PDB file of C-alpha atoms and ligand atoms in Angstrom:
ATOM      1  CA  MET A 241      36.390 -75.260  51.385  1.00  0.00           C
ATOM      2  CA  SER A 242      35.533 -71.810  52.640  1.00  0.00           C
ATOM      3  CA  ASP A 243      35.617 -70.792  56.293  1.00  0.00           C
ATOM      4  CA  ARG A 244      31.839 -71.083  56.572  1.00  0.00           C
ATOM      5  CA  ALA A 245      30.754 -74.056  58.668  1.00  0.00           C
ATOM      6  CA  ARG A 246      29.980 -77.113  56.617  1.00  0.00           C
ATOM      7  CA  VAL A 247      26.397 -78.255  57.054  1.00  0.00           C
ATOM      8  CA  ALA A 248      25.310 -81.887  57.126  1.00  0.00           C
ATOM      9  CA  VAL A 249      22.261 -82.490  54.992  1.00  0.00           C
ATOM     10  CA  LEU A 250      19.938 -85.383  54.326  1.00  0.00           C
ATOM     11  CA  ILE A 251      19.839 -86.078  50.598  1.00  0.00           C
ATOM     12  CA  ARG A 252      16.829 -87.887  49.186  1.00  0.00           C
ATOM     13  CA  PRO A 253      14.855 -88.102  45.921  1.00  0.00           C
ATOM     14  CA  GLU A 254      12.185 -85.436  45.436  1.00  0.00           C
ATOM     15  CA  SER A 255       8.630 -86.281  46.400  1.00  0.00           C
ATOM     16  CA  PRO A 256       5.413 -84.731  45.039  1.00  0.00           C
ATOM     17  CA  ALA A 257       5.133 -82.589  48.185  1.00  0.00           C
ATOM     18  CA  ASP A 258       8.487 -80.902  47.390  1.00  0.00           C
ATOM     19  CA  LEU A 259       7.631 -79.322  44.048  1.00  0.00           C
ATOM     20  CA  ALA A 260       6.638 -75.840  45.252  1.00  0.00           C
ATOM     21  CA  ALA A 261       9.686 -75.666  47.524  1.00  0.00           C
ATOM     22  CA  ILE A 262      11.991 -76.710  44.664  1.00  0.00           C
ATOM     23  CA  ARG A 263      10.462 -74.039  42.413  1.00  0.00           C
ATOM     24  CA  SER A 264      10.884 -71.256  44.950  1.00  0.00           C
ATOM     25  CA  LEU A 265      14.375 -72.350  46.005  1.00  0.00           C
ATOM     26  CA  THR A 266      15.496 -72.442  42.365  1.00  0.00           C
ATOM     27  CA  THR A 267      14.050 -68.982  41.761  1.00  0.00           C
ATOM     28  CA  ARG A 268      15.913 -67.538  44.755  1.00  0.00           C
ATOM     29  CA  ALA A 269      19.207 -69.267  43.940  1.00  0.00           C
ATOM     30  CA  PHE A 270      19.342 -67.970  40.337  1.00  0.00           C
ATOM     31  CA  ALA A 271      17.857 -64.517  40.999  1.00  0.00           C
ATOM     32  CA  GLY A 272      20.069 -61.748  39.665  1.00  0.00           C
ATOM     33  CA  LEU A 273      22.791 -64.025  38.245  1.00  0.00           C
ATOM     34  CA  SER A 274      24.162 -62.633  34.975  1.00  0.00           C
ATOM     35  CA  PHE A 275      24.080 -65.993  33.182  1.00  0.00           C
ATOM     36  CA  SER A 276      20.503 -66.805  34.242  1.00  0.00           C
ATOM     37  CA  ASP A 277      17.422 -66.052  32.162  1.00  0.00           C
ATOM     38  CA  GLY A 278      15.119 -66.944  35.057  1.00  0.00           C
ATOM     39  CA  THR A 279      13.698 -70.024  33.328  1.00  0.00           C
ATOM     40  CA  GLU A 280      15.389 -72.620  35.560  1.00  0.00           C
ATOM     41  CA  PRO A 281      12.280 -73.469  37.667  1.00  0.00           C
ATOM     42  CA  ARG A 282      10.240 -73.942  34.483  1.00  0.00           C
ATOM     43  CA  VAL A 283      12.952 -76.106  32.942  1.00  0.00           C
ATOM     44  CA  ILE A 284      12.751 -78.439  35.943  1.00  0.00           C
ATOM     45  CA  ASP A 285       8.943 -78.560  35.749  1.00  0.00           C
ATOM     46  CA  SER A 286       9.078 -79.210  31.992  1.00  0.00           C
ATOM     47  CA  LEU A 287      11.597 -82.002  32.392  1.00  0.00           C
ATOM     48  CA  ARG A 288       9.366 -83.580  35.019  1.00  0.00           C
ATOM     49  CA  GLU A 289       6.239 -83.222  32.854  1.00  0.00           C
ATOM     50  CA  ALA A 290       8.098 -84.799  29.925  1.00  0.00           C
ATOM     51  CA  LYS A 291       9.167 -87.664  32.204  1.00  0.00           C
ATOM     52  CA  ALA A 292      12.725 -86.625  31.397  1.00  0.00           C
ATOM     53  CA  LEU A 293      13.797 -85.804  34.940  1.00  0.00           C
ATOM     54  CA  ALA A 294      16.022 -88.838  35.297  1.00  0.00           C
ATOM     55  CA  LEU A 295      17.079 -87.965  38.841  1.00  0.00           C
ATOM     56  CA  SER A 296      15.939 -85.163  41.136  1.00  0.00           C
ATOM     57  CA  LEU A 297      17.466 -84.943  44.601  1.00  0.00           C
ATOM     58  CA  VAL A 298      16.778 -82.541  47.442  1.00  0.00           C
ATOM     59  CA  ALA A 299      19.040 -81.605  50.356  1.00  0.00           C
ATOM     60  CA  VAL A 300      17.152 -81.239  53.618  1.00  0.00           C
ATOM     61  CA  VAL A 301      18.099 -79.574  56.906  1.00  0.00           C
ATOM     62  CA  ASP A 302      15.582 -79.553  59.753  1.00  0.00           C
ATOM     63  CA  GLU A 303      12.850 -80.521  57.293  1.00  0.00           C
ATOM     64  CA  GLN A 304      13.658 -77.480  55.109  1.00  0.00           C
ATOM     65  CA  ILE A 305      14.728 -78.025  51.504  1.00  0.00           C
ATOM     66  CA  VAL A 306      17.999 -76.103  51.150  1.00  0.00           C
ATOM     67  CA  GLY A 307      19.271 -77.599  47.914  1.00  0.00           C
ATOM     68  CA  HIS A 308      18.163 -79.332  44.742  1.00  0.00           C
ATOM     69  CA  ILE A 309      19.852 -81.010  41.795  1.00  0.00           C
ATOM     70  CA  ALA A 310      18.360 -82.269  38.536  1.00  0.00           C
ATOM     71  CA  PHE A 311      19.719 -84.730  35.991  1.00  0.00           C
ATOM     72  CA  SER A 312      18.261 -85.544  32.577  1.00  0.00           C
ATOM     73  CA  LYS A 313      19.177 -87.782  29.662  1.00  0.00           C
ATOM     74  CA  VAL A 314      21.016 -86.247  26.739  1.00  0.00           C
ATOM     75  CA  GLY A 315      20.860 -86.977  23.030  1.00  0.00           C
ATOM     76  CA  PRO A 316      21.522 -88.129  20.412  1.00  0.00           C
ATOM     77  CA  ASN A 317      20.811 -91.862  20.758  1.00  0.00           C
ATOM     78  CA  VAL A 318      24.471 -92.758  20.447  1.00  0.00           C
ATOM     79  CA  LEU A 319      24.936 -91.002  23.815  1.00  0.00           C
ATOM     80  CA  ARG A 320      22.487 -93.277  25.585  1.00  0.00           C
ATOM     81  CA  GLY A 321      23.716 -93.596  29.171  1.00  0.00           C
ATOM     82  CA  TRP A 322      24.963 -90.005  29.372  1.00  0.00           C
ATOM     83  CA  PHE A 323      23.185 -87.501  31.602  1.00  0.00           C
ATOM     84  CA  ALA A 324      23.158 -83.730  31.980  1.00  0.00           C
ATOM     85  CA  LEU A 325      23.592 -82.209  35.442  1.00  0.00           C
ATOM     86  CA  GLY A 326      21.465 -79.156  36.145  1.00  0.00           C
ATOM     87  CA  PRO A 327      19.906 -76.996  37.205  1.00  0.00           C
ATOM     88  CA  ILE A 328      21.472 -77.142  40.677  1.00  0.00           C
ATOM     89  CA  SER A 329      20.458 -74.709  43.386  1.00  0.00           C
ATOM     90  CA  VAL A 330      21.437 -74.086  46.983  1.00  0.00           C
ATOM     91  CA  GLU A 331      19.495 -71.736  49.232  1.00  0.00           C
ATOM     92  CA  PRO A 332      21.536 -68.498  49.255  1.00  0.00           C
ATOM     93  CA  SER A 333      21.946 -68.485  53.049  1.00  0.00           C
ATOM     94  CA  PHE A 334      23.310 -72.059  52.855  1.00  0.00           C
ATOM     95  CA  GLN A 335      25.738 -71.534  49.974  1.00  0.00           C
ATOM     96  CA  ARG A 336      29.459 -72.289  50.354  1.00  0.00           C
ATOM     97  CA  ARG A 337      28.780 -74.731  53.173  1.00  0.00           C
ATOM     98  CA  GLY A 338      29.214 -77.923  51.190  1.00  0.00           C
ATOM     99  CA  VAL A 339      25.564 -78.489  50.268  1.00  0.00           C
ATOM    100  CA  GLY A 340      26.225 -78.244  46.517  1.00  0.00           C
ATOM    101  CA  LYS A 341      29.162 -80.623  46.820  1.00  0.00           C
ATOM    102  CA  GLN A 342      27.067 -83.206  48.657  1.00  0.00           C
ATOM    103  CA  LEU A 343      24.303 -82.948  46.033  1.00  0.00           C
ATOM    104  CA  VAL A 344      26.700 -83.332  43.103  1.00  0.00           C
ATOM    105  CA  GLU A 345      28.493 -86.270  44.707  1.00  0.00           C
ATOM    106  CA  ALA A 346      25.236 -88.023  45.625  1.00  0.00           C
ATOM    107  CA  GLY A 347      23.876 -87.533  42.113  1.00  0.00           C
ATOM    108  CA  LEU A 348      27.008 -88.816  40.405  1.00  0.00           C
ATOM    109  CA  GLN A 349      27.101 -91.800  42.734  1.00  0.00           C
ATOM    110  CA  ASP A 350      23.501 -92.634  41.858  1.00  0.00           C
ATOM    111  CA  LEU A 351      24.215 -92.364  38.120  1.00  0.00           C
ATOM    112  CA  ARG A 352      27.256 -94.607  38.429  1.00  0.00           C
ATOM    113  CA  ALA A 353      25.232 -97.136  40.433  1.00  0.00           C
ATOM    114  CA  ARG A 354      22.696 -97.380  37.620  1.00  0.00           C
ATOM    115  CA  GLY A 355      25.413 -98.016  35.047  1.00  0.00           C
ATOM    116  CA  ALA A 356      25.508 -94.572  33.430  1.00  0.00           C
ATOM    117  CA  LYS A 357      28.346 -93.780  31.028  1.00  0.00           C
ATOM    118  CA  GLY A 358      28.978 -90.240  32.148  1.00  0.00           C
ATOM    119  CA  CYS A 359      27.708 -86.781  32.911  1.00  0.00           C
ATOM    120  CA  VAL A 360      27.865 -83.420  31.145  1.00  0.00           C
ATOM    121  CA  LEU A 361      27.062 -79.864  32.195  1.00  0.00           C
ATOM    122  CA  VAL A 362      27.393 -76.202  31.417  1.00  0.00           C
ATOM    123  CA  GLY A 363      29.046 -74.461  34.338  1.00  0.00           C
ATOM    124  CA  ASP A 364      31.984 -72.697  35.909  1.00  0.00           C
ATOM    125  CA  HIS A 365      35.206 -74.699  35.720  1.00  0.00           C
ATOM    126  CA  ARG A 366      36.345 -73.308  39.092  1.00  0.00           C
ATOM    127  CA  TYR A 367      33.472 -75.145  40.729  1.00  0.00           C
ATOM    128  CA  TYR A 368      33.077 -78.333  38.693  1.00  0.00           C
ATOM    129  CA  HIS A 369      36.715 -79.325  38.222  1.00  0.00           C
ATOM    130  CA  ARG A 370      36.727 -80.610  41.825  1.00  0.00           C
ATOM    131  CA  PHE A 371      34.315 -83.370  40.798  1.00  0.00           C
ATOM    132  CA  GLY A 372      36.487 -84.433  37.853  1.00  0.00           C
ATOM    133  CA  PHE A 373      34.672 -82.583  35.047  1.00  0.00           C
ATOM    134  CA  SER A 374      36.866 -81.463  32.135  1.00  0.00           C
ATOM    135  CA  PRO A 375      36.118 -78.874  29.455  1.00  0.00           C
ATOM    136  CA  ALA A 376      34.838 -80.375  26.188  1.00  0.00           C
ATOM    137  CA  PRO A 377      34.062 -77.404  23.942  1.00  0.00           C
ATOM    138  CA  SER A 378      34.143 -79.465  20.726  1.00  0.00           C
ATOM    139  CA  VAL A 379      30.977 -81.412  21.645  1.00  0.00           C
ATOM    140  CA  ALA A 380      29.049 -78.564  23.327  1.00  0.00           C
ATOM    141  CA  PRO A 381      25.377 -78.261  22.391  1.00  0.00           C
ATOM    142  CA  PRO A 382      24.578 -75.412  19.999  1.00  0.00           C
ATOM    143  CA  GLY A 383      23.464 -72.235  21.710  1.00  0.00           C
ATOM    144  CA  TYR A 384      25.515 -72.781  24.874  1.00  0.00           C
ATOM    145  CA  PRO A 385      28.888 -71.262  25.727  1.00  0.00           C
ATOM    146  CA  ALA A 386      31.254 -73.979  24.515  1.00  0.00           C
ATOM    147  CA  GLU A 387      34.013 -72.853  26.883  1.00  0.00           C
ATOM    148  CA  HIS A 388      31.753 -73.721  29.843  1.00  0.00           C
ATOM    149  CA  PHE A 389      30.756 -77.164  28.592  1.00  0.00           C
ATOM    150  CA  HIS A 390      32.186 -80.018  30.665  1.00  0.00           C
ATOM    151  CA  VAL A 391      32.158 -83.795  30.608  1.00  0.00           C
ATOM    152  CA  LEU A 392      32.847 -86.492  33.177  1.00  0.00           C
ATOM    153  CA  PRO A 393      33.122 -89.986  31.654  1.00  0.00           C
ATOM    154  CA  PHE A 394      32.533 -92.845  34.080  1.00  0.00           C
ATOM    155  CA  ASP A 395      34.675 -95.132  31.941  1.00  0.00           C
ATOM    156  CA  ALA A 396      37.299 -94.507  29.261  1.00  0.00           C
ATOM    157  CA  SER A 397      34.914 -93.288  26.554  1.00  0.00           C
ATOM    158  CA  LEU A 398      34.285 -89.640  25.760  1.00  0.00           C
ATOM    159  CA  PRO A 399      31.295 -88.306  23.816  1.00  0.00           C
ATOM    160  CA  LEU A 400      32.456 -88.025  20.200  1.00  0.00           C
ATOM    161  CA  VAL A 401      29.385 -86.272  18.828  1.00  0.00           C
ATOM    162  CA  GLN A 402      27.737 -83.001  19.667  1.00  0.00           C
ATOM    163  CA  VAL A 403      25.651 -83.373  22.836  1.00  0.00           C
ATOM    164  CA  ALA A 404      21.976 -82.357  22.814  1.00  0.00           C
ATOM    165  CA  PHE A 405      20.121 -81.298  25.939  1.00  0.00           C
ATOM    166  CA  HIS A 406      16.452 -82.200  26.358  1.00  0.00           C
ATOM    167  CA  ALA A 407      14.075 -79.814  24.580  1.00  0.00           C
ATOM    168  CA  ALA A 408      12.875 -78.512  27.964  1.00  0.00           C
ATOM    169  CA  PHE A 409      16.126 -76.550  28.258  1.00  0.00           C
ATOM    170  CA  SER A 410      15.717 -74.598  25.047  1.00  0.00           C
ATOM    171  CA  THR A 411      12.031 -73.869  25.378  1.00  0.00           C
ATOM    172  CA  GLY A 412      12.596 -72.583  28.908  1.00  0.00           C
ATOM    173  CA  GLY A 413       9.561 -74.542  29.837  1.00  0.00           C
TER     174      GLY A 413
HETATM  175  C1  COA B 193      26.711 -73.192  42.531  1.00  0.00           C
HETATM  176  C2  COA B 193      26.089 -73.731  43.814  1.00  0.00           C
HETATM  177  C3  COA B 193      25.118 -74.843  43.486  1.00  0.00           C
HETATM  178  C4  COA B 193      27.244 -74.297  44.661  1.00  0.00           C
HETATM  179  O1  COA B 193      26.713 -74.834  45.847  1.00  0.00           O
HETATM  180  P1  COA B 193      27.364 -74.445  47.248  1.00  0.00           P
HETATM  181  O2  COA B 193      26.709 -75.287  48.285  1.00  0.00           O
HETATM  182  O3  COA B 193      27.306 -72.971  47.410  1.00  0.00           O
HETATM  183  O4  COA B 193      28.887 -74.878  47.003  1.00  0.00           O
HETATM  184  P2  COA B 193      29.828 -75.763  47.945  1.00  0.00           P
HETATM  185  O5  COA B 193      29.704 -75.287  49.344  1.00  0.00           O
HETATM  186  O6  COA B 193      29.617 -77.194  47.658  1.00  0.00           O
HETATM  187  O7  COA B 193      31.241 -75.378  47.357  1.00  0.00           O
HETATM  188  C5  COA B 193      31.790 -74.162  47.731  1.00  0.00           C
HETATM  189  C6  COA B 193      32.978 -73.903  46.877  1.00  0.00           C
HETATM  190  O8  COA B 193      32.551 -73.706  45.562  1.00  0.00           O
HETATM  191  C7  COA B 193      32.882 -72.417  45.120  1.00  0.00           C
HETATM  192  N1  COA B 193      31.759 -71.938  44.376  1.00  0.00           N
HETATM  193  C8  COA B 193      30.470 -71.911  44.739  1.00  0.00           C
HETATM  194  N2  COA B 193      29.732 -71.437  43.732  1.00  0.00           N
HETATM  195  C9  COA B 193      30.577 -71.197  42.721  1.00  0.00           C
HETATM  196  C10 COA B 193      30.426 -70.697  41.411  1.00  0.00           C
HETATM  197  N3  COA B 193      29.241 -70.342  40.914  1.00  0.00           N
HETATM  198  N4  COA B 193      31.508 -70.570  40.655  1.00  0.00           N
HETATM  199  C11 COA B 193      32.709 -70.901  41.116  1.00  0.00           C
HETATM  200  N5  COA B 193      32.936 -71.371  42.347  1.00  0.00           N
HETATM  201  C12 COA B 193      31.865 -71.520  43.137  1.00  0.00           C
HETATM  202  C13 COA B 193      33.124 -71.608  46.339  1.00  0.00           C
HETATM  203  O9  COA B 193      34.027 -70.578  46.090  1.00  0.00           O
HETATM  204  C14 COA B 193      33.704 -72.625  47.264  1.00  0.00           C
HETATM  205  O10 COA B 193      35.066 -72.799  46.946  1.00  0.00           O
HETATM  206  P3  COA B 193      36.107 -73.230  48.052  1.00  0.00           P
HETATM  207  O11 COA B 193      35.681 -74.592  48.483  1.00  0.00           O
HETATM  208  O12 COA B 193      37.408 -73.236  47.324  1.00  0.00           O
HETATM  209  O13 COA B 193      35.980 -72.196  49.109  1.00  0.00           O
HETATM  210  C15 COA B 193      25.376 -72.641  44.627  1.00  0.00           C
HETATM  211  O14 COA B 193      26.284 -71.642  44.966  1.00  0.00           O
HETATM  212  C16 COA B 193      24.178 -72.011  43.918  1.00  0.00           C
HETATM  213  O15 COA B 193      23.047 -72.445  44.072  1.00  0.00           O
HETATM  214  N6  COA B 193      24.442 -70.943  43.148  1.00  0.00           N
HETATM  215  C17 COA B 193      23.366 -70.239  42.435  1.00  0.00           C
HETATM  216  C18 COA B 193      22.813 -71.074  41.294  1.00  0.00           C
HETATM  217  C19 COA B 193      23.915 -71.539  40.361  1.00  0.00           C
HETATM  218  O16 COA B 193      24.836 -70.813  40.026  1.00  0.00           O
HETATM  219  N7  COA B 193      23.823 -72.828  39.943  1.00  0.00           N
HETATM  220  C20 COA B 193      24.821 -73.437  39.095  1.00  0.00           C
HETATM  221  C21 COA B 193      24.659 -73.035  37.688  1.00  0.00           C
HETATM  222  S1  COA B 193      25.893 -73.874  36.714  1.00  0.00           S
END
């Protein structure tokens, strides 16, 4: 953990009143990042519209939304029970204070509680290894950097086929 003071947040599922705040938070969090194409807010909206936003949690401090995490089902059918983590965003002024960690842990706990088989993501190993994610380049979805593809099985089974993200990710909304 960095030397910045850890902040305690309330984590709860999104509500309809949160959508504009989630959009603007996501825009700010990804602004200017080299790996971002700026479509993340639209991806979240598209997942929601497609009823594919399996879990959407917000982190709240003093009634302000300072973090958000999305999870969606992955394909193909043989991977039923596996979910993709992302996008995840923390308000820039609240980053490196444990908000992202609390969101990831709460999301994974929720997935486990509903009997999920595991979680996958595209992200930086330096961040996600702390949650138990391991690189799995051989099953990375086409069009994504395989070296950044990670899996976290909740039991002993690993995905043995190429993972597919929901169409909302590739259309960018
Ligand atoms: C990535 C993100 C969600 C992490 O949330 P956070 O609240 O800042 O992170 P936490 O406070 O839980 O964790 C901080 C730790 O993670 C590390 N970290 C944070 N972001 C990181 C990143 N992008 N890559 C590698 N390490 C990262 C910090 O160095 C810190 O490490 P330390 O504990 O060894 O000091 C947040 O920084 C963010 O919104 N970034 C912009 C959007 C983004 O990159 N989303 C993820 C795309 S995969």
